[in-house]
Coordinates of C-alpha atoms in Angstrom, one line a residue:
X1 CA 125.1 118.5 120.0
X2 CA 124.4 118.3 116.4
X3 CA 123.2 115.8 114.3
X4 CA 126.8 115.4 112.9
X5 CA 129.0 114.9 116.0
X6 CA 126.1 111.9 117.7
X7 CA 126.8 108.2 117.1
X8 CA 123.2 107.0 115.5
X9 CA 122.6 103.4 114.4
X10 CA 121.1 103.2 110.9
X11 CA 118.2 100.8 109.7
X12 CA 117.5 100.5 106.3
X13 CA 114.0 99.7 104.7
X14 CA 112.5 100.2 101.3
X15 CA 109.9 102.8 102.5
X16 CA 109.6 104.4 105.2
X17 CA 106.5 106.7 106.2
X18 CA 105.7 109.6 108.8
X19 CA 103.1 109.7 109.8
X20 CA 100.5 107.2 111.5
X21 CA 97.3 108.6 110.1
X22 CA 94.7 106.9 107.6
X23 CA 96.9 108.4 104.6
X24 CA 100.4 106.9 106.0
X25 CA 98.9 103.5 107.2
X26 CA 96.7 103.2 103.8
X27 CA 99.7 103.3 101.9
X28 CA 102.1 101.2 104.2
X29 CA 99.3 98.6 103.9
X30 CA 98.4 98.8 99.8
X31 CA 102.5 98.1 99.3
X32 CA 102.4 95.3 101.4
X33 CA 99.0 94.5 99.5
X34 CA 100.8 94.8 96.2
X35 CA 104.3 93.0 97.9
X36 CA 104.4 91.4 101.3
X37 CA 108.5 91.5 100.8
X38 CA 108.7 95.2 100.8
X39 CA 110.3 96.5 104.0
X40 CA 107.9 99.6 105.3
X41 CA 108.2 101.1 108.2
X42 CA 105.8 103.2 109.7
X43 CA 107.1 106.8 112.2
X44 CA 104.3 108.0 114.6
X45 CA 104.9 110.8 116.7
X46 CA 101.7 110.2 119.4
X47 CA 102.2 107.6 122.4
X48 CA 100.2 104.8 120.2
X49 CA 98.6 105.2 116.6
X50 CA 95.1 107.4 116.7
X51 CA 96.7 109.6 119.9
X52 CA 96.6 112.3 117.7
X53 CA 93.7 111.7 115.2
X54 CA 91.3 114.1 116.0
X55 CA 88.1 114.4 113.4
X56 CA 84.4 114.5 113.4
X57 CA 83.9 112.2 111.8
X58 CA 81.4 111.7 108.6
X59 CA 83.3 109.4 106.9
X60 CA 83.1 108.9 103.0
X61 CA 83.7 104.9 103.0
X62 CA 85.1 104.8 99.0
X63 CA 89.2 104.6 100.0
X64 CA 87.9 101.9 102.5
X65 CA 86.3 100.1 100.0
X66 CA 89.2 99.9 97.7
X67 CA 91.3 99.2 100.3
X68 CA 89.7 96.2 102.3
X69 CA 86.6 95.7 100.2
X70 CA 84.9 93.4 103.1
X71 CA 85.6 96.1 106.0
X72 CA 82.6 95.8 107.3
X73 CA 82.6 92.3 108.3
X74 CA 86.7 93.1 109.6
X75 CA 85.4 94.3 113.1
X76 CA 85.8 97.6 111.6
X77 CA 84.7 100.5 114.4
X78 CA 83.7 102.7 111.5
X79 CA 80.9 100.1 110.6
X80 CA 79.1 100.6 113.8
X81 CA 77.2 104.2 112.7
X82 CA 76.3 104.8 109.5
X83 CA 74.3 108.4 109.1
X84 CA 70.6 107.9 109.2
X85 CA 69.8 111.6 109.4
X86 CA 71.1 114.4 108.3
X87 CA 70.5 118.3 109.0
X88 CA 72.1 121.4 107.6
X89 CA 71.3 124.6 110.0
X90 CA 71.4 128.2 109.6
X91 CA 71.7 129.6 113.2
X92 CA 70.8 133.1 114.4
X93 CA 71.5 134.0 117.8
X94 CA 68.2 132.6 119.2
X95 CA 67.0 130.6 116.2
X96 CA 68.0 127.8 113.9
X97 CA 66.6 127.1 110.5
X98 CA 67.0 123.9 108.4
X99 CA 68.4 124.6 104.7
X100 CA 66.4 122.4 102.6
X101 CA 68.4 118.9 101.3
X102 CA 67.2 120.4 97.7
X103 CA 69.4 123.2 97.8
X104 CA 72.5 121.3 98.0
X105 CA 73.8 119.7 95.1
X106 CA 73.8 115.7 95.2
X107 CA 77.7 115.0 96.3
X108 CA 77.0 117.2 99.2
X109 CA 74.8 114.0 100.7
X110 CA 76.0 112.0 103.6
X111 CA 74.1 108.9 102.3
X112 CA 76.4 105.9 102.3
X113 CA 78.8 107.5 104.7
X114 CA 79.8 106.5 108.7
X115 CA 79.9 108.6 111.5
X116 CA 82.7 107.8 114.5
X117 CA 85.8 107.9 115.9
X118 CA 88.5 108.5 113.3
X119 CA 91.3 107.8 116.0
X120 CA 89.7 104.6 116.7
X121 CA 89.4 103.9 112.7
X122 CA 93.3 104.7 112.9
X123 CA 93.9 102.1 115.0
X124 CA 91.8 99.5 113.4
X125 CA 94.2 100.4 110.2
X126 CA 97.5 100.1 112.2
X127 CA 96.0 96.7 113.4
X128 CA 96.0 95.7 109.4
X129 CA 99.5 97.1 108.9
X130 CA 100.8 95.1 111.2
X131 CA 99.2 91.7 110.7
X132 CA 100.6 92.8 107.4
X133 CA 104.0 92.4 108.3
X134 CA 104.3 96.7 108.5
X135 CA 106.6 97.8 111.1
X136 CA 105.1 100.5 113.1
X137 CA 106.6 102.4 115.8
X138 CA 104.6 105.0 117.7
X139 CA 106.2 107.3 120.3
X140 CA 109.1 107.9 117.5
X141 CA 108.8 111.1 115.3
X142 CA 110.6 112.2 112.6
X143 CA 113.1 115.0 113.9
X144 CA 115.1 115.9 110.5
X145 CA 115.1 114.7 106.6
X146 CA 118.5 113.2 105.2
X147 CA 119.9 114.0 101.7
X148 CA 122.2 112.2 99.4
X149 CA 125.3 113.8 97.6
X150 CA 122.0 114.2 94.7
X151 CA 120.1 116.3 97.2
X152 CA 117.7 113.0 97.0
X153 CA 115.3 112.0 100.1
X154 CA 117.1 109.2 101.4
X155 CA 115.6 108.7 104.5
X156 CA 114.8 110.5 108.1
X157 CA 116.1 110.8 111.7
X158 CA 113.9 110.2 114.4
X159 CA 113.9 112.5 117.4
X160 CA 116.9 112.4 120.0
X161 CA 115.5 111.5 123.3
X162 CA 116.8 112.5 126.8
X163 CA 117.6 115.8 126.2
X164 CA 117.2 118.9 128.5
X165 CA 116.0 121.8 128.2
X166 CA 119.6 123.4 128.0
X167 CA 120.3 121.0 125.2
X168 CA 122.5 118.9 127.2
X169 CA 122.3 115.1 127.3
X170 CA 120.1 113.7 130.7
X171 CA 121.4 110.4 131.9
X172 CA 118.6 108.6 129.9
X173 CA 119.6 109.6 126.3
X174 CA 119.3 107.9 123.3
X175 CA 120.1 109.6 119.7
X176 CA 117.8 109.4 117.3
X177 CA 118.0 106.6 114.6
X178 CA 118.7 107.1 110.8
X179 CA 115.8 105.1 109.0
X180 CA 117.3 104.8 105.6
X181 CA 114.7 104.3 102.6
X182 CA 114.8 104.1 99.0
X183 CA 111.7 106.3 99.3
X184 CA 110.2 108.2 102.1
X185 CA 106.7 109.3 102.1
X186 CA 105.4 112.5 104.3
X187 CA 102.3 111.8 106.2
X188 CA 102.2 114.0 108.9
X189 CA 98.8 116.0 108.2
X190 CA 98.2 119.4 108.1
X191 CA 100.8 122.1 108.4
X192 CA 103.8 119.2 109.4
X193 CA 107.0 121.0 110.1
X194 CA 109.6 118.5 107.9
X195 CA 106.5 118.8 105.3
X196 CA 107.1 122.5 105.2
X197 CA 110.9 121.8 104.6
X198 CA 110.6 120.0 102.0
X199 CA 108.0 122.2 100.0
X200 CA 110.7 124.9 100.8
X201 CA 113.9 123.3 99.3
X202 CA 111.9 121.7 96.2
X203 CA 109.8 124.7 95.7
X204 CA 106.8 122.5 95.4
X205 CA 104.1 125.3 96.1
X206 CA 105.4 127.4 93.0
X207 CA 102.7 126.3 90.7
X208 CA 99.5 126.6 93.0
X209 CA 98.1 128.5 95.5
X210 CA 99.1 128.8 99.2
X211 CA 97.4 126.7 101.7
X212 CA 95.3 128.3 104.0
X213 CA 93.8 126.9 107.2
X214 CA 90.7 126.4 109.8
X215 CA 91.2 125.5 113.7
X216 CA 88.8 122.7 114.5
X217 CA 88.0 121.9 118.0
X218 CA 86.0 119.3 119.4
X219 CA 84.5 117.8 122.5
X220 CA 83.2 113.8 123.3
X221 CA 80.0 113.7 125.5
X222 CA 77.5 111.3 126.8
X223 CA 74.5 112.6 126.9
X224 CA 70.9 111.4 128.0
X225 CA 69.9 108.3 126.0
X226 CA 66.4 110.0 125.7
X227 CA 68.3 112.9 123.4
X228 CA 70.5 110.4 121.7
X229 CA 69.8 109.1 117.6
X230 CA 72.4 106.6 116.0
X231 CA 73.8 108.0 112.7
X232 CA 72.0 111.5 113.4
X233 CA 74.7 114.5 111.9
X234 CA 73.6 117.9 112.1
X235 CA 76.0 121.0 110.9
X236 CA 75.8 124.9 111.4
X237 CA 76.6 127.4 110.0
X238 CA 76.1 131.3 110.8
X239 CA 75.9 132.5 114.5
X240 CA 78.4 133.5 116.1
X241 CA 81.3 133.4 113.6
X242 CA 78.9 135.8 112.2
X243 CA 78.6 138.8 114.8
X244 CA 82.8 139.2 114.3
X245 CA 82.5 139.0 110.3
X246 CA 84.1 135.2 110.7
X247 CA 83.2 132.4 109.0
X248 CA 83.0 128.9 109.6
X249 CA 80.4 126.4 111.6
X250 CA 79.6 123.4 113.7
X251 CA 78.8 120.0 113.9
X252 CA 77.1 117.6 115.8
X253 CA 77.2 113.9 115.4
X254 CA 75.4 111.1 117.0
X255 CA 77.6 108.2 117.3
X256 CA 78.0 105.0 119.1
X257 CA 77.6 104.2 122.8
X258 CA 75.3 106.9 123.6
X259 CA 78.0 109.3 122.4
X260 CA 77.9 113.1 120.3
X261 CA 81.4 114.0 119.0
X262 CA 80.3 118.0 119.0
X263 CA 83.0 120.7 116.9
X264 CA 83.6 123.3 115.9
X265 CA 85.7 125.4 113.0
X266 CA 87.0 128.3 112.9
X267 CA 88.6 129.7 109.3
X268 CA 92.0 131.5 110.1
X269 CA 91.7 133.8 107.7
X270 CA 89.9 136.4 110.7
X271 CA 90.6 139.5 110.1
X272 CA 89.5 140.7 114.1
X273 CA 92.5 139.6 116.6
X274 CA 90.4 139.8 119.2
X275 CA 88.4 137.0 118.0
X276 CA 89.1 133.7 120.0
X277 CA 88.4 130.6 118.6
X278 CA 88.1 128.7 121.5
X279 CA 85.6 130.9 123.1
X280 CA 83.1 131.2 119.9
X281 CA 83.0 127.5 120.4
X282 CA 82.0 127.9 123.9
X283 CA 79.3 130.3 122.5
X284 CA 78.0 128.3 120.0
X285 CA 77.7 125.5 122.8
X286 CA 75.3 127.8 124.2
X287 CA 72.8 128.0 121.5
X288 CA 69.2 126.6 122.5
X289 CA 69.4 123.8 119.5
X290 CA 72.9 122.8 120.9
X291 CA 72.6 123.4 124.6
X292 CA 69.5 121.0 124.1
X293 CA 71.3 118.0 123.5
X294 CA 74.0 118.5 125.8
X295 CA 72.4 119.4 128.6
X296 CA 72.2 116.7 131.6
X297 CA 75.2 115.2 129.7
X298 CA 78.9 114.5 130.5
X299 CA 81.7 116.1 128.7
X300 CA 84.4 112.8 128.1
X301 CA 87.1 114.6 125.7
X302 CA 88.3 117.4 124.2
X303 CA 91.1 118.4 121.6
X304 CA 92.0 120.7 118.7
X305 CA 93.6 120.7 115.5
X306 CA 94.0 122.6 112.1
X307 CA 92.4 121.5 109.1
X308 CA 93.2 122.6 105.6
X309 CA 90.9 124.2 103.7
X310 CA 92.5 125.2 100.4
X311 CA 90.9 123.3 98.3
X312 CA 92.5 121.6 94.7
X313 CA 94.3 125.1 93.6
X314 CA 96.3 124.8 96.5
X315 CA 97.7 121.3 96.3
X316 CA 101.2 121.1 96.0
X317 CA 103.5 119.4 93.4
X318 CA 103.5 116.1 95.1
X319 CA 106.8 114.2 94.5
X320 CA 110.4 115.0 94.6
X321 CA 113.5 113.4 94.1
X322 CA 113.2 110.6 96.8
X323 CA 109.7 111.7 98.4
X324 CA 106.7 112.5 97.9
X325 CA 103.5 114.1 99.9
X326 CA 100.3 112.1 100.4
X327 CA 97.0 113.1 102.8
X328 CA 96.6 116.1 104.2
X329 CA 100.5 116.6 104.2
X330 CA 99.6 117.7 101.0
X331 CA 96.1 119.3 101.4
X332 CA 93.1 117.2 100.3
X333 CA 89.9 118.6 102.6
X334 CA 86.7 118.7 100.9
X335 CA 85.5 122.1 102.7
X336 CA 81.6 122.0 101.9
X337 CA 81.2 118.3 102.7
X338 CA 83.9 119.1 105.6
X339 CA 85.7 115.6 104.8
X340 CA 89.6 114.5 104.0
X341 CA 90.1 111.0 105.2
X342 CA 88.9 109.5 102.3
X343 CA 90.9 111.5 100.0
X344 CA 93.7 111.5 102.4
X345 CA 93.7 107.6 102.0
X346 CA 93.0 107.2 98.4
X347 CA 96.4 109.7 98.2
X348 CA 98.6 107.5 99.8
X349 CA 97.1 104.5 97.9
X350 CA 98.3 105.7 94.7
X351 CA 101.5 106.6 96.6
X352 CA 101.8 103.4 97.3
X353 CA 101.1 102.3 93.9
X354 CA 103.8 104.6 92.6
X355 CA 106.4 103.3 95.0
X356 CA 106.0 99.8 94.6
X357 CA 106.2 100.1 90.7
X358 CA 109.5 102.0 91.0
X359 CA 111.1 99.8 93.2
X360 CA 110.1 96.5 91.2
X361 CA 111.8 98.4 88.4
X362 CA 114.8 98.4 90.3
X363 CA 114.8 102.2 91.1
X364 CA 115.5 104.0 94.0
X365 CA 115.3 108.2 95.2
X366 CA 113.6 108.8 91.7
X367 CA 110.9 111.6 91.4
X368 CA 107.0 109.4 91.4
X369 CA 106.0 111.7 88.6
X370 CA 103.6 109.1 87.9
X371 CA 102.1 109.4 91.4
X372 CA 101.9 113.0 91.0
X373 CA 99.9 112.2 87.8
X374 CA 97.5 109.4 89.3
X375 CA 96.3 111.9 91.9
X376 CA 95.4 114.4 89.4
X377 CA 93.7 112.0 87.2
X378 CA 91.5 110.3 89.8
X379 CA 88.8 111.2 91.6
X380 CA 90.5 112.9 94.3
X381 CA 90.7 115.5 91.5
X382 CA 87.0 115.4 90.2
X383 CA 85.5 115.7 93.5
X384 CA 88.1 118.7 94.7
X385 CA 87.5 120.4 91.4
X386 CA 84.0 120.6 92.0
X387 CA 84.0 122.9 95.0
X388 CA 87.1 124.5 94.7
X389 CA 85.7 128.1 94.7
X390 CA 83.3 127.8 97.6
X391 CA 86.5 128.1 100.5
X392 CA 86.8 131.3 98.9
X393 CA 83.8 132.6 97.7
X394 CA 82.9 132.8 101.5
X395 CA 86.1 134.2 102.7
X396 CA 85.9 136.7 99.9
X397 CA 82.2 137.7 100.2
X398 CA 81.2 136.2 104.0
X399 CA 79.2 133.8 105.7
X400 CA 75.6 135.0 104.0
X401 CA 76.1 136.4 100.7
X402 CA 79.6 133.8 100.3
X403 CA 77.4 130.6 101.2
X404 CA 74.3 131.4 98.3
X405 CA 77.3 132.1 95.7
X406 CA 79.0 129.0 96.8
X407 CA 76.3 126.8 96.5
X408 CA 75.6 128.7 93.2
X409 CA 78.7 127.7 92.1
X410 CA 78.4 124.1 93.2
X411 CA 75.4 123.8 91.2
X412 CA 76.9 124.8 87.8
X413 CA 79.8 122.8 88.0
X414 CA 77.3 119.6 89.1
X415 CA 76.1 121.2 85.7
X416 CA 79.1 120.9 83.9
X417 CA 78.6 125.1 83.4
X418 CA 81.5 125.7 86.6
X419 CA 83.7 129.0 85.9
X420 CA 86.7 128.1 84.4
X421 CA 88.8 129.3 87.0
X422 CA 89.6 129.1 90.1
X423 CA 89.8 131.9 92.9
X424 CA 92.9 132.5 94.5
X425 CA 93.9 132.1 98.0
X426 CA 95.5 134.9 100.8
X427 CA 97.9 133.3 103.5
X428 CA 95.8 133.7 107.0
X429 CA 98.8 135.4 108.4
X430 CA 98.5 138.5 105.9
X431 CA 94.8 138.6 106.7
X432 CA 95.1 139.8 110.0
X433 CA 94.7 143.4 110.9
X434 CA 95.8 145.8 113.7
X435 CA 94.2 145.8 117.1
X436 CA 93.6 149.4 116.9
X437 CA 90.7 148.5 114.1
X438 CA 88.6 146.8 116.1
X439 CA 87.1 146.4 119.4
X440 CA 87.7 143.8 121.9
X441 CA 85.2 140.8 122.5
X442 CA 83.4 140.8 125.8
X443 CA 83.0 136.5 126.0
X444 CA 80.9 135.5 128.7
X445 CA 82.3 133.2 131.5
X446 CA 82.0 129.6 131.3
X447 CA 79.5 128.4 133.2
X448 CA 81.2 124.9 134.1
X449 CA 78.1 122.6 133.0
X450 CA 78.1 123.5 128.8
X451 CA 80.8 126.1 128.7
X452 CA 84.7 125.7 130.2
X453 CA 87.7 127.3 130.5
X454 CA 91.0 126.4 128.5
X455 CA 93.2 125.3 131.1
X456 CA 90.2 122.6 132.4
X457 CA 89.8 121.5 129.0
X458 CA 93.2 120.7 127.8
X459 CA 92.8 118.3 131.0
X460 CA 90.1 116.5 128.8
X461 CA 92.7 116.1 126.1
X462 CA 95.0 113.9 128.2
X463 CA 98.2 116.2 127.3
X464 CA 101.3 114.9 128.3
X465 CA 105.0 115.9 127.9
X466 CA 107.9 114.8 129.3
X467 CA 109.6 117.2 131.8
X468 CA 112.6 119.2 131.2
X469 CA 112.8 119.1 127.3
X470 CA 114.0 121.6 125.2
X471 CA 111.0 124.0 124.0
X472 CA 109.3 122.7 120.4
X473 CA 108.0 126.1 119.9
X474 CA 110.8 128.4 119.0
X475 CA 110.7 131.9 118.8
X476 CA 112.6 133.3 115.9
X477 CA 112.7 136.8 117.6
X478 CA 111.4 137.3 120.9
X479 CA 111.8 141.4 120.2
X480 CA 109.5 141.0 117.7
X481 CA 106.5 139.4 119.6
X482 CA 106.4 142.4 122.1
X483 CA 107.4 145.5 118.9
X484 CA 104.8 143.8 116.8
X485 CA 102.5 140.9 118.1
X486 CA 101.8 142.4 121.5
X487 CA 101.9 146.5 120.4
X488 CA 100.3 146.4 117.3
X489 CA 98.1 143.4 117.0
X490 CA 97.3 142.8 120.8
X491 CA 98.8 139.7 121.4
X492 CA 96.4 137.2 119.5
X493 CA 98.4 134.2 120.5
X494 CA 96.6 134.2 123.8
X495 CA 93.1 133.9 121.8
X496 CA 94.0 132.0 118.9
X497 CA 95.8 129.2 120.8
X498 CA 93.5 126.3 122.3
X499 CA 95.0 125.3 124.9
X500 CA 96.4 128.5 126.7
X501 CA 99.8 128.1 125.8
X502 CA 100.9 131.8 125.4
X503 CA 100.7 134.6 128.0
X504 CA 101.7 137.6 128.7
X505 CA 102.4 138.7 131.9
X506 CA 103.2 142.2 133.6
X507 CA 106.4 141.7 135.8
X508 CA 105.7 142.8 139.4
X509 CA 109.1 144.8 139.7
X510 CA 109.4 147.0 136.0
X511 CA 106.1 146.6 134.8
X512 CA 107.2 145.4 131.3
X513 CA 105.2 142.7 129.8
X514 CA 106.7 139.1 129.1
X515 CA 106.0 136.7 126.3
X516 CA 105.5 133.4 128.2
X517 CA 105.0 129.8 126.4
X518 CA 103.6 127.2 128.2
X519 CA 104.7 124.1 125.9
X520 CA 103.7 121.7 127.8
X521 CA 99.9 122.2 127.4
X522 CA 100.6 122.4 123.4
X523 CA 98.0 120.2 121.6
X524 CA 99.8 120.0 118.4
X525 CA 97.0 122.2 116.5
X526 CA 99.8 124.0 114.9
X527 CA 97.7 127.3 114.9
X528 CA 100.6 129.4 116.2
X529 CA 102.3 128.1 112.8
X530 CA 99.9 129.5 111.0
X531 CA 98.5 132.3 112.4
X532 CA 101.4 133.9 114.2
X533 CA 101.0 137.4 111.9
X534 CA 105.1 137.6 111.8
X535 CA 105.7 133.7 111.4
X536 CA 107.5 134.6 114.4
X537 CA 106.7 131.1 116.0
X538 CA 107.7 128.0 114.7
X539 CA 106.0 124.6 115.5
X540 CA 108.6 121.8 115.7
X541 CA 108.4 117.7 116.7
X542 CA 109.0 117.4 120.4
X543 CA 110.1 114.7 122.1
X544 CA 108.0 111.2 120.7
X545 CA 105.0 110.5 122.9
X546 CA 104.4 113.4 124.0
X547 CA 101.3 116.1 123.0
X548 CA 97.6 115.0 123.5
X549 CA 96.8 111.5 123.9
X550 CA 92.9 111.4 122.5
X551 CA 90.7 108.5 123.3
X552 CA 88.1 108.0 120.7
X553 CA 88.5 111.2 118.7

């Protein structure tokens, strides 16, 4: 039944905001900051705010200062680590070797910074909201975006619930409510599927370049106290990505309670479709400097998620008529320092800012110009501008030659000599090449103690959804995934994905191979979205509550 023909109830508010992650609950908080009478409300799609924050997490503590300048004496979780120690690695198969701290260029430091759980950090935040007066409702996602007779943002719907997989209404069904706003801001992190909307129908991505992606996957241990340094953060870079002529790295992070939050990422820009993602990161678990720490320890959590890694060229025009885009909606990683929530929060700050001076004005579905402006004058923009050609220096020239000519580059813009320009950007998509062009990758078996299966480790990510739903991944033609994904590019949607949630299996009787999707293991990574090399497979919002529920991530 269409949104047209159901009976919904309708709740207005001055802002509302999906999305709640440190960008969405920075801003609902800074309006109430700036007026405790606005109405805000606050869409989150996860069971509970921070069920789907998944991060490292160094954390750059500058948004957090300007947000709640005495955070550290607010019970803050964030306040419990900061980084004591920090390590850079170049790893060969067998080997690691430190890069010296002089080689880096000064921002590159984690001095000052916090290392821990960015869902837990989340949820500290949407404490604040609240106590704030913020109305925050988790479990309900945004489903579609309303229009006025000005083609303004005027609001969202949230999700229908109670629906079955036929489409027909269970006994339990409620439709989705209208959540009417004078402004609605998009919050829903990287690679959002009403964000993608509206860059489509306001052509927001016409000035810059296109966003391009990495697949981040971490694990939670415990591991021997013995082995175990408060505020210790090591990265990696090099093996393996680097035997399949992939790039990207791994972290390590000592954090509190006798707990490593251990990752890594993988940039989906791959040429090989044979490479999985999932199992390089059981390889790299493997390596004798990693293995070390981990072994005699328990594994307590695991989950995945895409990161952007575009840099400044490609951020976005950021408001529209109504709307406008904050965090990583919008696409504000730092790459080299491998850091967004800071940026992400500082974005929907100025939002914020934007907003509230519009509506004391007395306006309402206006284009926040202004807001668009702030970002590019602050120092969101300084610090993105000053590595904006290392993402693709590397993908351009690889993991070796790419990372002296990035930090080259780094250099001379800490300089003030930078190149003028900056590189441009190929979609991941385009990047990947046929299966007949490359070999297959023999990964070795998990070994159950360091190294595990997919299936057992999506168990460690606490993925629930509800039963008998229709199916948020939709295939836009299923005679294109066997003519072209399985044929001619060997069915990478059973590597890429990290949680097994595409197969293909040989029927018994014909002998024909089937696409099968397997949505209730999704994750919410959004890889499929992006990687998919017919954008044959679109991610959409299932039912609210559903998808990984992370503890501590």
């Amino acid at each position: 039944m269409s949104a047209e023909t159901v009976e919904r109830e309708s709740m207005p508010c001055d802002v509302v905001i999906v999305g709640g992650g440190p960008a969405g609950l920075s801003a609902a908080i800074r309006l109430k900051q700036i007026n405790d009478e606005l109405e805000v409300v606050v869409l989150e799609k996860g069971s509970e705010i921070g069920a789907h924050i998944l991060s490292g997490a160094v954390v750059d503590p500058k948004a957090l200062d300007e947000l709640f300048p005495d955070w550290r004496d607010m019970d803050c979780p964030m306040a419990q680590t900061p980084v004591t120690d920090n390590w850079h690695w170049i790893l060969s198969k067998g080997k690691s070797y430190p890069l010296p701290h002089l080689a880096m260029p000064p921002f590159m430091s984690n001095s000052g910074c916090y290392t821990g759980s960015l869902g837990n950090l989340t949820r500290w935040l949407g404490e604040q909201a609240e106590a704030l007066g913020v109305m925050v409702f988790p479990g309900f996602p945004a489903a579609e975006v309303m229009l006025d007779d000005q083609g303004a943002v005027s609001g969202v719907i949230t999700q229908d619930m109670g629906v079955a997989a036929d489409g027909s209404h269970k006994g339990d069904f409620q439709p989705g409510m209208e959540i009417r706003a004078k402004y609605t801001l998009f919050a829903e992190g990287a690679r959002g599927n009403l964000t993608k909307q509206m860059k489509a129908a306001f052509d927001l991505e016409a000035d810059c370049q296109p966003q391009v992606y990495g697949l981040g996957i971490k694990e939670l241990w415990d591991i021997n106290p013995d082995k175990h340094v408060p505020g210790r953060v090591i990265h990696t870079q090099g093996w393996p990505l680097s035997e399949s002529d992939t790039w990207g790295g791994g972290f390590l992070y000592h954090q509190a309670n006798g707990q490593v939050a251990i990752g890594f990422v993988t940039a989906l820009d791959y040429k090989n479709p044979y490479v999985a993602p999932f199992q390089e990161f059981q390889r790299w678990k493997q390596h004798p400097a990693i293995r070390e720490y981990l072994e005699g320890g328990t594994r307590v959590a695991y989950g995945a998620r895409a990161i952007n890694e575009g840099g400044w060229q490609s951020v976005p025009k950021l408001a529209f008529p109504g709307g406008a885009l904050i965090g990583c909606a919008a696409g504000f990683v730092n790459v080299p320092r491998i850091k967004g929530s800071h940026t992400a929060m500082k974005s929907g700050m100025l939002a914020a800012e934007s907003v509230a001076a519009a509506i004391a004005s007395g306006a309402e579905k206006s284009e926040l110009m202004d807001y668009d402006a702030a970002v590019r004058d602050s120092w969101i923009a300084k610090e993105l501008k000053q590595v904006q050609n290392a993402q693709p220096i590397v993908a351009k020239f690889g993991g070796d030659v790419g990372t002296v000519l990035a930090g080259i580059d780094m250099w001379m813009r800490q300089l003030k000599i930078g190149l003028p320009y900056a590189m441009k950007h190929h979609r991941d998509y385009e990047e990947l090449q046929r299966a007949d062009l490359h070999q297959p990758i023999d990964y070795p078996k998990p070994d159950g103690k360091i190294s595990f299966d997919r299936l057992t480790s999506v168990a460690f990510s606490f993925t629930n959804h509800a039963e008998d739903q229709p199916n948020h991944l939709k295939l836009k033609d299923p005679a294109l995934q066997k003519t072209s994904e399985l044929k001619v590019f060997a069915g990478p949607s059973t590597r890429y994905c990290p949680a097994g949630v595409y197969e293909w299996i040989e029927d018994e009787d014909s002998g024909e191979m089937r696409f099968q999707i397997n949505s209730q293991n999704c994750v919410h990574c959004k890889t499929c979205d992006i990687k998919d090399p017919n954008q044959n497979i679109e991610w959409t919002t299932p039912e609210g509550g559903g998808g990984p529920n992370y503890p501590n991530m």
